[in-house]
Amino acid sequence: MLATQELSSSEKLDWLRLIRSENVGPVTFYHLLGRYGSAGEALKALPELARNGGRKKPIRVCPKQQAVQEARALVDFGGRMIGASEPGYPPLLKEISDPPPLISVKGPPHLLTRETLGIVGSRNASAVALKLTAQFAAGLSNRGLIIASGLARGIDSAAHQASLAGGTVAVLGGGIDVTYPRENAALQQQIAEQGCLVAEQPFGTTPQARHFPRRNRIISGLSRAILVMEATPRSGSLITARFAAEQGRDVFAVPGSPMDPRARGTNNLIRNGALLAESVDDIMAELATGRGPALAEPDAPLHALAPAPSPAEKTLSEARPRILELLSPVPISIDELIRLSDQSPSTILTILLELELAGGLERHFGNRVSLTR
Amino acid sequence: MLATQELSSSEKLDWLRLIRSENVGPVTFYHLLGRYGSAGEALKALPELARNGGRKKPIRVCPKQQAVQEARALVDFGGRMIGASEPGYPPLLKEISDPPPLISVKGPPHLLTRETLGIVGSRNASAVALKLTAQFAAGLSNRGLIIASGLARGIDSAAHQASLAGGTVAVLGGGIDVTYPRENAALQQQIAEQGCLVAEQPFGTTPQARHFPRRNRIISGLSRAILVMEATPRSGSLITARFAAEQGRDVFAVPGSPMDPRARGTNNLIRNGALLAESVDDIMAELATGRGPALAEPDAPLHALAPAPSPAEKTLSEARPRILELLSPVPISIDELIRLSDQSPSTILTILLELELAGGLERHFGNRVSLTR
């Protein structure tokens, strides 16, 4: 886990440049940070690492000017950036594996450090579910919990609306300044003024489908527990529930009649071990047991392995072809790769890092990797 | 457990006389049977046992003529009596502690020996729950299960109606010939013709409130599993669910919205470990795991202790005052009584038996006893 430390403004700018550089995701970010000791040193190493990974044209390292512009735009917007090592970073989010190295936030700091409960559910919610969501969100808010959600239509909106006064956190799929969805423009504005907005994507980013699982993972990551109000069997809310379970957070689900197709997802969650929630009291009673979230995920975070001594170039060049051979477009766990290749973790991680920076590798949740299709 | 054996008609008449005698319930019945070897011998012993228990006026032993009349009336009605030791007795009912020594039945024998599922729920059921009940009952019926219920209004009626064609068993609170409730007269008639009626109480008995827990215990006792459709928190269906759990049977419950007060009981059951049932497939899948009901209840049936050697009269007369002292109108477990009195189980059981026959003892589920108030 990252030690808690404020970043100087130049360090933070280096962090921003590093995470905005081509092919650098959170896993790689922490790996580079561990190996090179600072984001500044990692930035210098990027071009050679990418070449080692087979990259022909040079990797695009985020220029300082671009990072400065993003930071300024965020300040002009009234926001700020918080690094995962900094004290204002949401404490439970920091515990997940590979938390966003930097989040853009707008809102009072205390909304990100108090106990938070995520409320999620379907976009096409029933009137009954919307009413119930408002009851839960207001009730939990009154008991002092911050409510986190994803600012989508339906359940998310009802949850934010009812917790505006008590404290609401909206995690956005795109940039913090981008209004999405259009019909929630007024609510988003209200949250910007009274609550807290959080975004992982760069300022100005239009949200795309691939951003939403990451957003969901942040909602559950911020939260002590999540509450699923209503969900069809293929709903994105079930993905949030899965993340929550993987992150060791409690999952509550509201039951519904078998006659109601929108209750199928939540009933299924209950069948599979989620806690049945009928009322705010149910949730408060469970939270009061004080077990709290497990503070480690099943996968040890990769950055825990770093800094490792850099493997010798001879070792790496011998191992590269074998690793490439073992990889395919089907995700495989890194542990499996270590076992099958009989190479040291530092060798494997270095080769994967190079390959990722060269654009040849995709990372998947659960410490799995595949060749880019 | 009782060995399986047909009863001769004179033995069966003795069984009937014994269970219809004053202060003889199933626990005492099996105890007497064990101790005296046959119901006939037990009948002879009743008067002295009751006197030993402190009875002033003689105990009322059921006259032979009364038993003959009941048996004849049942035959005229088209029914028959089945003893707990007989092969036609429902096999799972036989496994519960202290099953009814004799049940009156009307209907084809196979309906009592095939795999059965009990469906119970509130009398004031919602339209949605009634519809769902019909779907479950018909669906389970189509898969070859017999449906048992209690012929009450609401859920019970819907369950019987939908399983008439496939096989339905109605367990009655009163005598097998007594129409109750009035508004279900036509349905009761249909079940008498197409399904199976079961009653523990004597022919002609008008059902009373105290009969219904015993009826519920037979519904769960007959069943491999029970399904609770809808239940308010104080519903009798929850009593059936408790019996089912004590009897080692699966309990399924249908979830409902927190907005629906009639779902509170079922949601609570699920929270406490009942299996969430949304569809016939859910139930069939669980039953197919083949675990089946646990074949012993937590309390070993009392009749398993008998036949014991009759304790010496000296031992009994010394122990009686101490046992009476330990008893009160608050139920106490027999195990506790054995421990506190430091007497042998056979001594305790004999004294309790005498006391019960004298009208001074009440038996409670879970092997507990109290002084009659």
XYZ file of C-alpha atoms in Angstrom:
746
model
C 0.000 0.000 0.000
C 1.098 3.554 -0.707
C 2.404 5.506 2.254
C 0.376 8.624 2.965
C 2.165 11.755 1.782
C 1.260 15.069 0.242
C 2.641 15.504 -3.253
C 4.478 18.701 -4.135
C 2.958 20.496 -7.109
C 5.770 19.373 -9.378
C 5.427 15.769 -8.179
C 1.708 15.908 -8.774
C 2.306 17.231 -12.267
C 4.629 14.277 -12.916
C 1.950 11.882 -11.597
C -0.545 13.475 -13.950
C 1.814 13.265 -16.922
C 2.547 9.619 -16.153
C -1.069 8.468 -15.858
C -1.996 10.477 -18.983
C 0.803 8.932 -21.042
C 0.011 6.442 -23.735
C -0.706 2.885 -22.539
C -0.254 3.730 -18.856
C -3.080 2.484 -16.626
C -3.155 2.324 -12.832
C -1.408 -1.063 -12.602
C 1.457 0.121 -14.778
C 1.502 3.463 -12.990
C 2.173 1.865 -9.601
C 4.605 -0.571 -11.082
C 6.612 2.236 -12.670
C 6.420 4.317 -9.502
C 7.751 1.413 -7.477
C 10.505 0.589 -9.902
C 11.780 4.092 -10.642
C 11.063 5.673 -7.257
C 9.203 8.685 -8.688
C 6.873 9.571 -11.524
C 9.548 11.919 -12.905
C 12.066 9.093 -13.290
C 9.412 6.800 -14.711
C 8.558 9.348 -17.393
C 12.183 9.316 -18.529
C 12.176 5.530 -18.735
C 8.978 5.193 -20.761
C 10.463 5.480 -24.303
C 13.023 2.733 -23.784
C 10.589 0.431 -22.017
C 8.163 0.770 -24.912
C 10.915 0.034 -27.425
C 11.866 -3.081 -25.435
C 8.248 -4.148 -25.647
C 8.428 -4.052 -29.454
C 7.061 -0.594 -30.057
C 8.172 0.800 -33.452
C 7.067 4.455 -33.329
C 7.875 6.336 -30.111
C 5.431 6.093 -27.202
C 3.432 9.263 -26.581
C 4.534 10.670 -23.215
C 2.118 13.292 -21.913
C 3.827 16.693 -22.417
C 4.236 18.868 -19.379
C 2.227 21.621 -21.066
C -0.783 19.328 -21.487
C -0.715 18.359 -17.810
C -0.404 21.992 -16.764
C -3.386 22.864 -18.942
C -5.516 20.085 -17.449
C -4.592 21.103 -13.892
C -5.405 24.741 -14.661
C -8.716 23.915 -16.290
C -9.640 21.882 -13.213
C -8.768 24.788 -10.911
C -10.761 27.181 -13.086
C -13.675 24.738 -12.813
C -13.369 24.992 -9.011
C -11.951 21.511 -8.601
C -8.719 19.926 -7.490
C -6.759 16.775 -8.045
C -5.997 14.310 -5.253
C -3.261 11.690 -5.506
C -3.780 8.212 -4.079
C -0.964 8.848 -1.576
C -2.503 12.077 -0.277
C -4.448 12.408 2.974
C -7.604 13.768 1.304
C -7.931 10.691 -0.916
C -10.988 8.581 0.046
C -9.561 6.110 2.587
C -11.499 3.043 1.441
C -10.807 3.760 -2.233
C -7.118 3.688 -1.434
C -7.517 0.097 -0.168
C -8.699 -1.409 -3.443
C -6.152 -2.904 -5.762
C -4.837 -0.333 -8.203
C -6.925 2.662 -7.153
C -7.007 5.592 -9.586
C -3.621 7.318 -9.044
C -5.305 10.699 -9.343
C -8.941 11.701 -9.048
C -10.433 15.030 -10.022
C -12.869 16.244 -7.386
C -15.084 19.236 -6.790
C -16.712 19.616 -3.402
C -15.955 19.846 0.304
C -13.141 17.466 1.391
C -15.107 15.880 4.259
C -17.556 14.282 1.802
C -14.733 12.018 0.639
C -13.476 10.892 4.018
C -16.689 10.128 5.911
C -18.370 6.710 5.896
C -20.028 6.228 2.535
C -22.695 3.940 1.181
C -23.135 3.417 -2.556
C -26.667 3.158 -3.934
C -27.098 1.761 -7.427
C -29.879 0.380 -9.576
C -31.534 0.354 -12.931
C -31.961 3.354 -15.201
C -35.535 2.391 -16.074
C -36.634 2.174 -12.489
C -40.222 1.621 -11.397
C -42.038 4.359 -9.528
C -42.048 2.190 -6.413
C -38.302 1.674 -6.587
C -37.675 5.385 -7.062
C -39.742 6.179 -4.014
C -38.007 3.508 -1.984
C -34.600 4.754 -3.157
C -35.454 8.241 -1.939
C -36.506 6.774 1.425
C -33.307 4.768 1.792
C -31.021 7.599 0.659
C -32.676 10.195 2.904
C -32.774 7.792 5.855
C -29.134 6.749 5.525
C -28.192 10.379 5.012
C -29.959 11.280 8.251
C -27.912 8.650 10.032
C -24.765 10.410 8.889
C -23.737 8.339 5.899
C -22.547 9.915 2.664
C -24.368 8.522 -0.369
C -22.340 7.694 -3.487
C -23.794 6.900 -6.879
C -23.144 7.251 -10.589
C -25.449 10.087 -11.684
C -27.268 7.873 -14.159
C -30.993 8.193 -14.781
C -33.384 6.342 -12.494
C -32.115 4.980 -9.180
C -28.816 6.928 -9.210
C -30.611 10.238 -9.656
C -33.157 9.484 -6.940
C -30.345 8.545 -4.545
C -28.392 11.751 -5.217
C -31.467 13.947 -5.026
C -32.520 12.594 -1.637
C -29.024 12.913 -0.165
C -28.117 16.364 -1.503
C -28.676 17.941 1.888
C -26.877 15.261 3.892
C -23.963 14.689 1.553
C -23.844 13.100 -1.871
C -20.938 12.005 -4.057
C -21.436 11.541 -7.802
C -18.810 9.490 -9.579
C -18.738 10.437 -13.262
C -17.882 8.187 -16.183
C -16.245 11.020 -18.158
C -14.446 14.233 -17.260
C -15.558 16.131 -14.194
C -16.738 19.070 -16.330
C -18.745 17.020 -18.816
C -22.493 16.999 -18.352
C -23.785 13.460 -18.714
C -26.456 12.298 -19.108
C -27.945 15.421 -20.650
C -31.222 15.151 -18.696
C -29.332 15.267 -15.407
C -27.627 18.568 -16.189
C -29.500 20.417 -13.434
C -28.842 17.692 -10.851
C -25.157 17.570 -11.801
C -24.993 21.341 -11.322
C -26.634 21.013 -7.902
C -24.180 18.330 -6.847
C -21.310 20.510 -8.089
C -22.558 23.200 -5.711
C -23.790 21.194 -2.718
C -22.223 17.770 -2.995
C -19.092 16.304 -4.496
C -18.192 15.295 -8.043
C -15.454 12.724 -8.650
C -13.893 11.730 -11.960
C -11.007 9.525 -12.984
C -10.962 10.437 -16.689
C -9.190 13.580 -17.948
C -10.939 16.929 -17.845
C -13.170 17.305 -20.883
C -13.512 13.573 -21.620
C -16.842 12.541 -23.097
C -17.879 9.359 -21.289
C -17.876 6.160 -23.307
C -19.250 2.705 -22.561
C -15.825 1.401 -21.573
C -15.545 4.050 -18.833
C -18.547 2.843 -16.837
C -17.114 -0.325 -15.290
C -14.225 1.824 -13.964
C -16.723 4.322 -12.608
C -18.687 1.516 -10.931
C -15.499 0.209 -9.366
C -14.871 3.630 -7.854
C -18.422 3.834 -6.449
C -17.971 0.525 -4.647
C -14.382 1.379 -3.800
C -15.408 4.588 -2.013
C -18.105 2.773 -0.085
C -18.280 0.803 3.114
C -21.192 -1.080 1.536
C -23.390 -0.847 -1.490
C -27.138 -1.132 -1.793
C -28.662 -2.444 -5.012
C -32.234 -1.202 -5.315
C -33.477 -2.843 -8.476
C -31.624 -4.639 -11.224
C -32.441 -6.708 -14.238
C -30.224 -9.779 -14.622
C -27.811 -8.013 -17.018
C -27.737 -4.671 -15.259
C -24.546 -2.706 -14.692
C -25.527 -2.550 -11.037
C -24.637 -6.206 -10.755
C -21.136 -5.348 -11.954
C -20.909 -2.796 -9.156
C -22.090 -5.483 -6.732
C -19.414 -7.828 -7.995
C -16.724 -5.184 -7.557
C -18.009 -4.489 -4.060
C -17.820 -8.167 -3.143
C -14.297 -8.435 -4.599
C -13.294 -5.367 -2.628
C -14.599 -6.997 0.545
C -17.475 -4.561 0.929
C -20.957 -5.520 2.125
C -23.567 -5.866 -0.594
C -27.176 -5.168 0.324
C -30.025 -5.866 -2.074
C -33.695 -4.971 -1.939
C -35.944 -7.978 -2.636
C -38.913 -7.867 -4.939
C -41.743 -9.989 -6.219
C -40.906 -12.723 -8.730
C -43.592 -11.043 -10.861
C -41.330 -7.996 -11.221
C -38.565 -8.573 -13.773
C -36.617 -5.646 -12.333
C -36.247 -7.519 -9.045
C -34.596 -10.501 -10.663
C -31.094 -9.170 -10.305
C -31.504 -8.211 -6.662
C -33.254 -11.458 -5.745
C -30.384 -13.277 -7.393
C -27.858 -11.303 -5.381
C -29.692 -12.296 -2.194
C -29.731 -15.918 -3.257
C -25.975 -15.635 -3.736
C -25.269 -14.168 -0.348
C -26.078 -10.455 -0.506
C -27.773 -9.101 2.612
C -31.499 -8.594 2.290
C -32.378 -4.947 2.943
C -35.929 -3.861 3.584
C -35.174 -0.764 5.596
C -32.540 1.697 6.703
C -32.517 -0.097 10.047
C -31.500 -3.361 8.392
C -28.477 -1.626 6.929
C -27.535 0.332 10.030
C -27.783 -2.814 12.164
C -25.431 -4.676 9.850
C -22.954 -1.803 9.613
C -23.032 -1.512 13.399
C -21.670 -5.046 13.725
C -18.512 -3.134 12.979
C -16.890 -5.806 10.917
C -16.195 -3.207 8.269
C -14.753 -3.996 4.904
C -11.923 -6.419 4.577
C -8.925 -4.221 4.016
C -7.208 -6.339 1.438
C -8.463 -7.656 -1.827
C -7.905 -11.290 -2.745
C -5.338 -10.183 -5.349
C -2.433 -8.496 -3.647
C -2.009 -5.154 -5.406
C 0.748 -5.348 -7.939
C 2.450 -2.233 -6.663
C 3.063 -4.119 -3.432
C 5.611 -6.169 -5.360
C 7.590 -3.127 -6.440
C 10.189 -1.692 -6.144
C 12.053 -4.756 -7.251
C 15.626 -4.788 -8.517
C 15.564 -4.327 -12.279
C 16.236 -7.722 -13.869
C 19.366 -7.988 -15.980
C 18.835 -7.220 -19.672
C 20.159 -10.668 -20.562
C 17.469 -12.339 -18.417
C 14.807 -10.156 -19.966
C 15.825 -10.727 -23.560
C 15.867 -14.482 -23.026
C 12.470 -14.468 -21.325
C 10.620 -12.142 -23.759
C 9.903 -14.670 -26.533
C 8.659 -17.263 -24.052
C 6.288 -14.795 -22.383
C 4.959 -13.622 -25.757
C 4.354 -17.246 -26.667
C 2.371 -17.826 -23.479
C 0.174 -14.775 -24.013
C -2.872 -14.726 -26.234
C -5.980 -12.591 -26.682
C -7.557 -14.707 -23.922
C -6.829 -13.195 -20.493
C -4.513 -15.205 -18.259
C -3.587 -14.478 -14.665
C -0.133 -13.131 -13.982
C 0.363 -15.820 -11.340
C -0.298 -18.442 -13.986
C 2.175 -16.744 -16.283
C 4.853 -16.772 -13.583
C 4.213 -20.443 -12.944
C 4.161 -21.483 -16.605
C 7.233 -19.483 -17.603
C 9.252 -20.338 -14.519
C 10.549 -16.754 -14.475
C 10.787 -14.432 -11.495
C 7.875 -12.059 -10.844
C 10.114 -9.047 -11.452
C 11.103 -10.404 -14.866
C 7.502 -11.110 -15.810
C 6.270 -7.753 -14.538
C 8.974 -5.882 -16.415
C 8.235 -7.653 -19.675
C 4.493 -7.094 -19.265
C 5.137 -3.451 -18.468
C 7.183 -2.992 -21.615
C 4.603 -4.805 -23.663
C 1.793 -2.688 -22.246
C 3.654 0.528 -22.918
C 4.230 -0.650 -26.465
C 0.447 -1.045 -26.794
C 0.580 -4.817 -27.046
C -0.997 -5.762 -23.725
C -4.373 -5.293 -22.098
C -4.930 -5.493 -18.365
C -8.100 -7.000 -16.919
C -9.557 -6.881 -13.444
C -8.286 -9.646 -11.231
C -4.595 -9.386 -12.202
C -5.151 -10.859 -15.630
C -3.577 -9.837 -18.911
C -4.050 -10.565 -22.596
C -2.518 -9.568 -25.926
C -4.267 -6.604 -27.538
C -6.598 -7.883 -30.220
C -38.634 -45.074 15.329
C -41.596 -47.406 14.970
C -41.044 -50.574 12.990
C -43.250 -50.804 9.918
C -46.118 -53.233 10.476
C -49.753 -53.535 9.522
C -52.079 -53.398 12.498
C -54.774 -56.028 12.849
C -58.252 -54.513 13.114
C -58.410 -55.212 16.844
C -54.963 -53.667 17.362
C -56.007 -50.630 15.406
C -59.136 -50.338 17.522
C -56.953 -50.406 20.650
C -54.702 -47.717 19.152
C -57.766 -45.597 18.481
C -59.136 -46.120 21.998
C -55.755 -45.227 23.505
C -55.226 -41.983 21.562
C -58.853 -40.984 22.207
C -58.558 -41.547 25.961
C -58.456 -38.631 28.330
C -55.092 -36.847 28.640
C -53.368 -39.088 26.108
C -51.456 -37.204 23.416
C -48.958 -38.605 20.897
C -45.967 -38.385 23.267
C -47.796 -40.320 25.980
C -49.208 -42.691 23.408
C -45.762 -43.805 22.231
C -44.464 -43.915 25.748
C -47.300 -46.200 26.858
C -46.921 -48.339 23.761
C -43.233 -48.781 24.481
C -43.719 -49.512 28.127
C -46.654 -51.916 27.898
C -45.850 -53.497 24.547
C -49.294 -52.960 23.047
C -52.114 -50.418 23.118
C -54.377 -53.068 24.671
C -52.081 -53.503 27.671
C -51.648 -49.734 27.968
C -55.406 -49.244 28.131
C -55.554 -51.583 31.137
C -52.788 -49.640 32.894
C -54.309 -46.186 32.414
C -56.512 -46.049 35.541
C -53.724 -46.913 37.966
C -51.208 -44.614 36.280
C -53.645 -41.715 36.558
C -54.250 -42.491 40.225
C -50.486 -42.525 40.829
C -50.346 -39.124 39.190
C -52.777 -37.745 41.757
C -56.022 -38.128 39.871
C -59.054 -38.269 42.202
C -61.914 -39.217 39.875
C -61.209 -42.080 37.461
C -59.557 -41.255 34.103
C -61.892 -41.512 31.122
C -60.689 -44.408 28.974
C -62.233 -44.337 25.490
C -64.878 -47.120 25.407
C -64.570 -49.715 22.712
C -68.017 -48.820 21.392
C -66.994 -45.203 20.809
C -63.936 -46.273 18.840
C -66.006 -48.695 16.777
C -68.475 -45.932 16.007
C -65.737 -43.534 14.895
C -64.154 -46.201 12.690
C -67.555 -47.035 11.139
C -68.418 -43.411 10.512
C -65.062 -42.948 8.769
C -65.680 -45.964 6.543
C -69.179 -44.722 5.717
C -67.589 -41.393 4.786
C -65.342 -43.287 2.374
C -62.234 -42.887 4.474
C -59.843 -45.069 6.424
C -57.492 -44.806 9.326
C -53.750 -45.313 9.008
C -51.499 -46.068 11.961
C -48.019 -44.547 12.199
C -46.498 -48.027 12.007
C -48.372 -48.939 8.836
C -46.862 -48.936 5.338
C -49.447 -46.491 3.930
C -48.551 -43.820 6.502
C -46.784 -40.832 4.887
C -43.098 -41.772 5.135
C -41.767 -38.322 6.011
C -44.510 -37.690 8.557
C -43.406 -40.839 10.324
C -39.935 -39.304 10.786
C -41.024 -36.325 12.867
C -40.961 -36.625 16.626
C -44.292 -37.909 17.951
C -46.201 -38.159 14.688
C -49.988 -38.539 14.985
C -50.444 -42.219 15.971
C -53.458 -42.423 13.676
C -54.575 -40.241 10.822
C -57.951 -40.302 9.116
C -57.590 -40.098 5.363
C -59.808 -40.084 2.323
C -58.208 -40.374 -1.095
C -55.939 -42.595 -3.163
C -53.023 -44.051 -1.137
C -50.298 -42.929 -3.560
C -50.999 -39.267 -2.767
C -49.587 -39.867 0.709
C -46.424 -41.672 -0.259
C -45.138 -39.578 -3.171
C -42.779 -36.633 -2.728
C -44.768 -33.740 -1.336
C -44.261 -30.004 -1.113
C -46.263 -27.875 1.315
C -47.469 -24.469 0.147
C -48.664 -22.022 2.792
C -49.365 -18.320 3.095
C -51.700 -15.645 4.282
C -55.484 -15.852 4.223
C -55.805 -12.266 2.998
C -53.535 -12.783 0.053
C -52.943 -10.200 -2.661
C -54.131 -10.898 -6.188
C -50.521 -11.111 -7.322
C -49.681 -13.686 -4.657
C -52.732 -15.771 -5.545
C -51.718 -15.800 -9.169
C -48.144 -16.698 -8.289
C -49.344 -19.447 -5.952
C -51.371 -20.977 -8.759
C -48.289 -20.833 -11.009
C -46.054 -22.481 -8.420
C -48.604 -25.157 -7.479
C -49.405 -26.058 -11.071
C -45.735 -26.012 -12.051
C -44.614 -28.202 -9.158
C -47.572 -30.485 -9.788
C -46.484 -30.867 -13.395
C -43.050 -31.916 -12.200
C -44.651 -34.737 -10.244
C -44.808 -33.290 -6.744
C -47.870 -33.642 -4.539
C -48.976 -30.310 -3.071
C -50.022 -30.194 0.586
C -51.759 -27.294 2.269
C -54.284 -26.451 4.974
C -57.458 -25.608 3.056
C -57.581 -22.098 4.508
C -58.760 -19.148 2.470
C -56.262 -17.309 0.281
C -52.949 -18.988 -0.530
C -53.980 -22.476 0.693
C -57.046 -22.519 -1.538
C -55.123 -21.291 -4.574
C -52.489 -23.996 -4.017
C -55.082 -26.793 -3.741
C -57.086 -25.553 -6.713
C -54.072 -25.471 -9.015
C -52.875 -28.931 -7.957
C -56.220 -30.766 -7.995
C -55.366 -32.478 -11.270
C -51.796 -33.396 -10.325
C -52.408 -34.400 -6.728
C -53.323 -32.310 -3.720
C -53.464 -33.144 -0.011
C -55.550 -31.006 2.356
C -54.715 -31.323 6.034
C -57.730 -30.335 8.102
C -57.712 -28.712 11.529
C -60.879 -30.543 12.636
C -62.502 -33.877 11.779
C -62.186 -35.184 8.246
C -65.929 -34.828 7.663
C -66.244 -31.263 8.947
C -66.498 -28.545 6.336
C -64.232 -25.674 7.282
C -63.986 -22.885 6.406
C -67.537 -22.627 5.140
C -66.578 -20.723 1.949
C -64.312 -23.593 0.892
C -67.067 -26.225 1.056
C -67.028 -26.801 -2.705
C -63.225 -27.026 -2.839
C -63.188 -29.439 0.121
C -65.733 -31.583 -1.709
C -63.581 -31.546 -4.852
C -60.507 -32.570 -2.884
C -62.514 -35.341 -1.215
C -63.260 -36.655 -4.711
C -60.043 -35.945 -6.599
C -57.368 -35.392 -3.973
C -56.731 -36.494 -0.433
C -58.077 -35.253 2.921
C -56.074 -35.851 6.100
C -57.185 -35.245 9.694
C -55.701 -35.978 13.087
C -58.731 -34.946 15.176
C -61.660 -37.347 15.745
C -64.400 -37.659 13.166
C -66.926 -34.888 13.628
C -64.605 -32.498 15.512
C -65.246 -28.810 14.861
C -61.841 -27.194 14.396
C -60.670 -24.825 17.100
C -57.755 -22.384 17.235
C -55.621 -24.820 19.248
C -55.882 -27.429 16.485
C -54.159 -25.310 13.849
C -50.562 -25.532 15.045
C -50.924 -29.336 15.037
C -52.362 -29.174 11.531
C -49.449 -26.972 10.407
C -46.997 -29.436 11.896
C -48.566 -32.214 9.815
C -48.354 -30.133 6.622
C -44.624 -29.610 7.130
C -44.221 -33.157 8.418
C -45.696 -34.640 5.232
C -43.497 -32.470 3.063
C -40.009 -32.695 1.690
C -39.982 -28.885 1.742
C -42.407 -26.065 2.282
C -42.918 -22.904 0.279
C -44.155 -19.773 2.024
C -45.810 -17.499 -0.527
C -46.713 -14.434 1.484
C -46.817 -13.849 5.221
C -47.232 -10.965 7.580
C -44.818 -11.043 10.517
C -47.303 -12.801 12.836
C -48.743 -15.192 10.284
C -49.431 -18.848 11.080
C -47.414 -19.659 7.981
C -44.309 -18.688 9.895
C -45.214 -21.324 12.489
C -45.363 -23.883 9.697
C -41.969 -22.646 8.521
C -40.562 -23.068 12.022
C -41.921 -26.622 12.251
C -40.454 -27.387 8.855
C -37.036 -26.127 9.948
C -37.230 -28.126 13.201
C -38.181 -31.182 11.203
C -35.137 -30.699 9.002
C -37.172 -29.805 5.922
C -36.197 -27.152 3.390
C -38.028 -23.857 3.719
C -38.498 -21.794 0.572
C -39.887 -18.270 0.695
C -41.011 -15.929 -2.051
C -39.480 -12.456 -1.701
C -41.429 -9.252 -2.081
C -40.992 -5.526 -2.114
C -40.348 -3.796 1.218
C -43.350 -1.670 0.236
C -45.591 -4.735 0.598
C -46.376 -5.537 4.262
C -47.436 -9.050 3.299
C -43.890 -9.780 2.138
C -42.371 -8.935 5.497
C -42.679 -12.440 6.873
C -41.174 -14.083 3.806
C -38.365 -11.544 3.493
C -37.595 -12.189 7.127
C -37.491 -15.929 6.533
C -34.992 -15.365 3.724
C -32.879 -13.148 5.933
C -32.872 -15.988 8.457
C -31.777 -18.638 6.038
C -34.827 -19.728 4.057
C -34.154 -20.376 0.391
C -35.279 -17.622 -1.940
C -37.782 -18.984 -4.460
C -38.721 -17.036 -7.555
C -39.712 -19.941 -9.730
C -40.514 -23.630 -9.878
C -37.039 -24.135 -11.312
C -35.445 -22.666 -8.192
C -37.249 -25.249 -6.096
C -36.656 -28.191 -8.393
C -32.953 -27.351 -8.611
C -32.627 -27.306 -4.846
C -34.609 -30.517 -4.380
C -32.457 -32.146 -7.050
C -29.345 -31.622 -4.936
C -30.771 -34.717 -3.312
C -29.806 -33.799 0.209
C -33.376 -34.505 1.267
C -34.662 -33.837 4.737
C -32.585 -34.698 7.726
C -34.163 -37.865 9.004
C -33.896 -37.108 12.677
C -35.165 -34.153 14.593
C -32.893 -32.413 17.095
C -34.953 -33.878 19.930
C -34.758 -37.640 19.863
C -38.365 -38.860 19.838
C -39.425 -39.855 23.312
C -40.749 -43.192 22.182
C -37.199 -44.095 21.220
C -36.460 -44.258 24.957
C -39.144 -46.845 25.548
C -39.621 -49.702 26.327
C -37.722 -49.187 29.527
C -37.916 -51.435 32.562
C -40.634 -50.116 34.830
C -38.955 -48.362 37.740
C -39.628 -49.825 41.194
C -42.613 -48.319 42.992
C -40.327 -47.304 45.869
C -38.131 -45.256 43.521
C -41.181 -43.626 41.992
C -42.844 -42.698 45.251
C -39.640 -41.122 46.512
C -39.100 -39.170 43.298
C -42.675 -37.873 42.792
C -42.589 -34.971 45.280
C -39.241 -33.738 43.962
C -40.451 -33.759 40.355
C -43.663 -31.942 41.269
C -41.551 -29.348 43.046
C -39.401 -28.812 39.961
C -42.396 -28.383 37.676
C -44.298 -25.122 37.250
C -46.667 -23.586 34.724
C -43.557 -22.442 32.833
C -42.450 -25.118 30.348
C -39.169 -26.857 31.133
C -37.336 -29.382 29.010
C -37.411 -32.989 30.105
C -33.628 -33.139 29.797
C -33.383 -30.274 32.251
C -35.738 -32.102 34.604
C -33.636 -35.242 34.453
C -30.516 -33.227 35.193
C -32.025 -31.199 38.036
C -33.713 -34.146 39.762
C -30.818 -36.544 39.286
C -33.335 -39.310 38.531
C -33.193 -41.831 35.716
C -35.031 -40.989 32.485
C -37.370 -43.948 32.980
C -38.349 -42.672 36.432
C -38.941 -39.147 35.149
C -40.879 -40.334 32.123
C -43.084 -42.590 34.215
C -43.894 -39.822 36.686
C -44.622 -37.357 33.896
C -46.798 -39.948 32.214
C -48.835 -40.475 35.346
C -49.127 -36.764 35.917
C -50.269 -36.196 32.353
C -52.860 -38.930 32.562
C -54.102 -37.340 35.769
C -54.596 -34.112 33.837
C -51.857 -32.265 35.690
C -49.275 -31.934 32.908
C -49.115 -30.216 29.555
C -46.707 -31.193 26.840
C -45.127 -28.605 24.558
C -43.255 -28.951 21.285
C -39.564 -29.479 21.785
C -39.829 -32.061 24.569
C -40.915 -29.529 27.155
C -43.550 -29.926 29.869
C -45.367 -27.703 32.351
C -47.986 -28.039 35.053
C -51.513 -27.464 33.785
C -52.569 -23.925 34.643
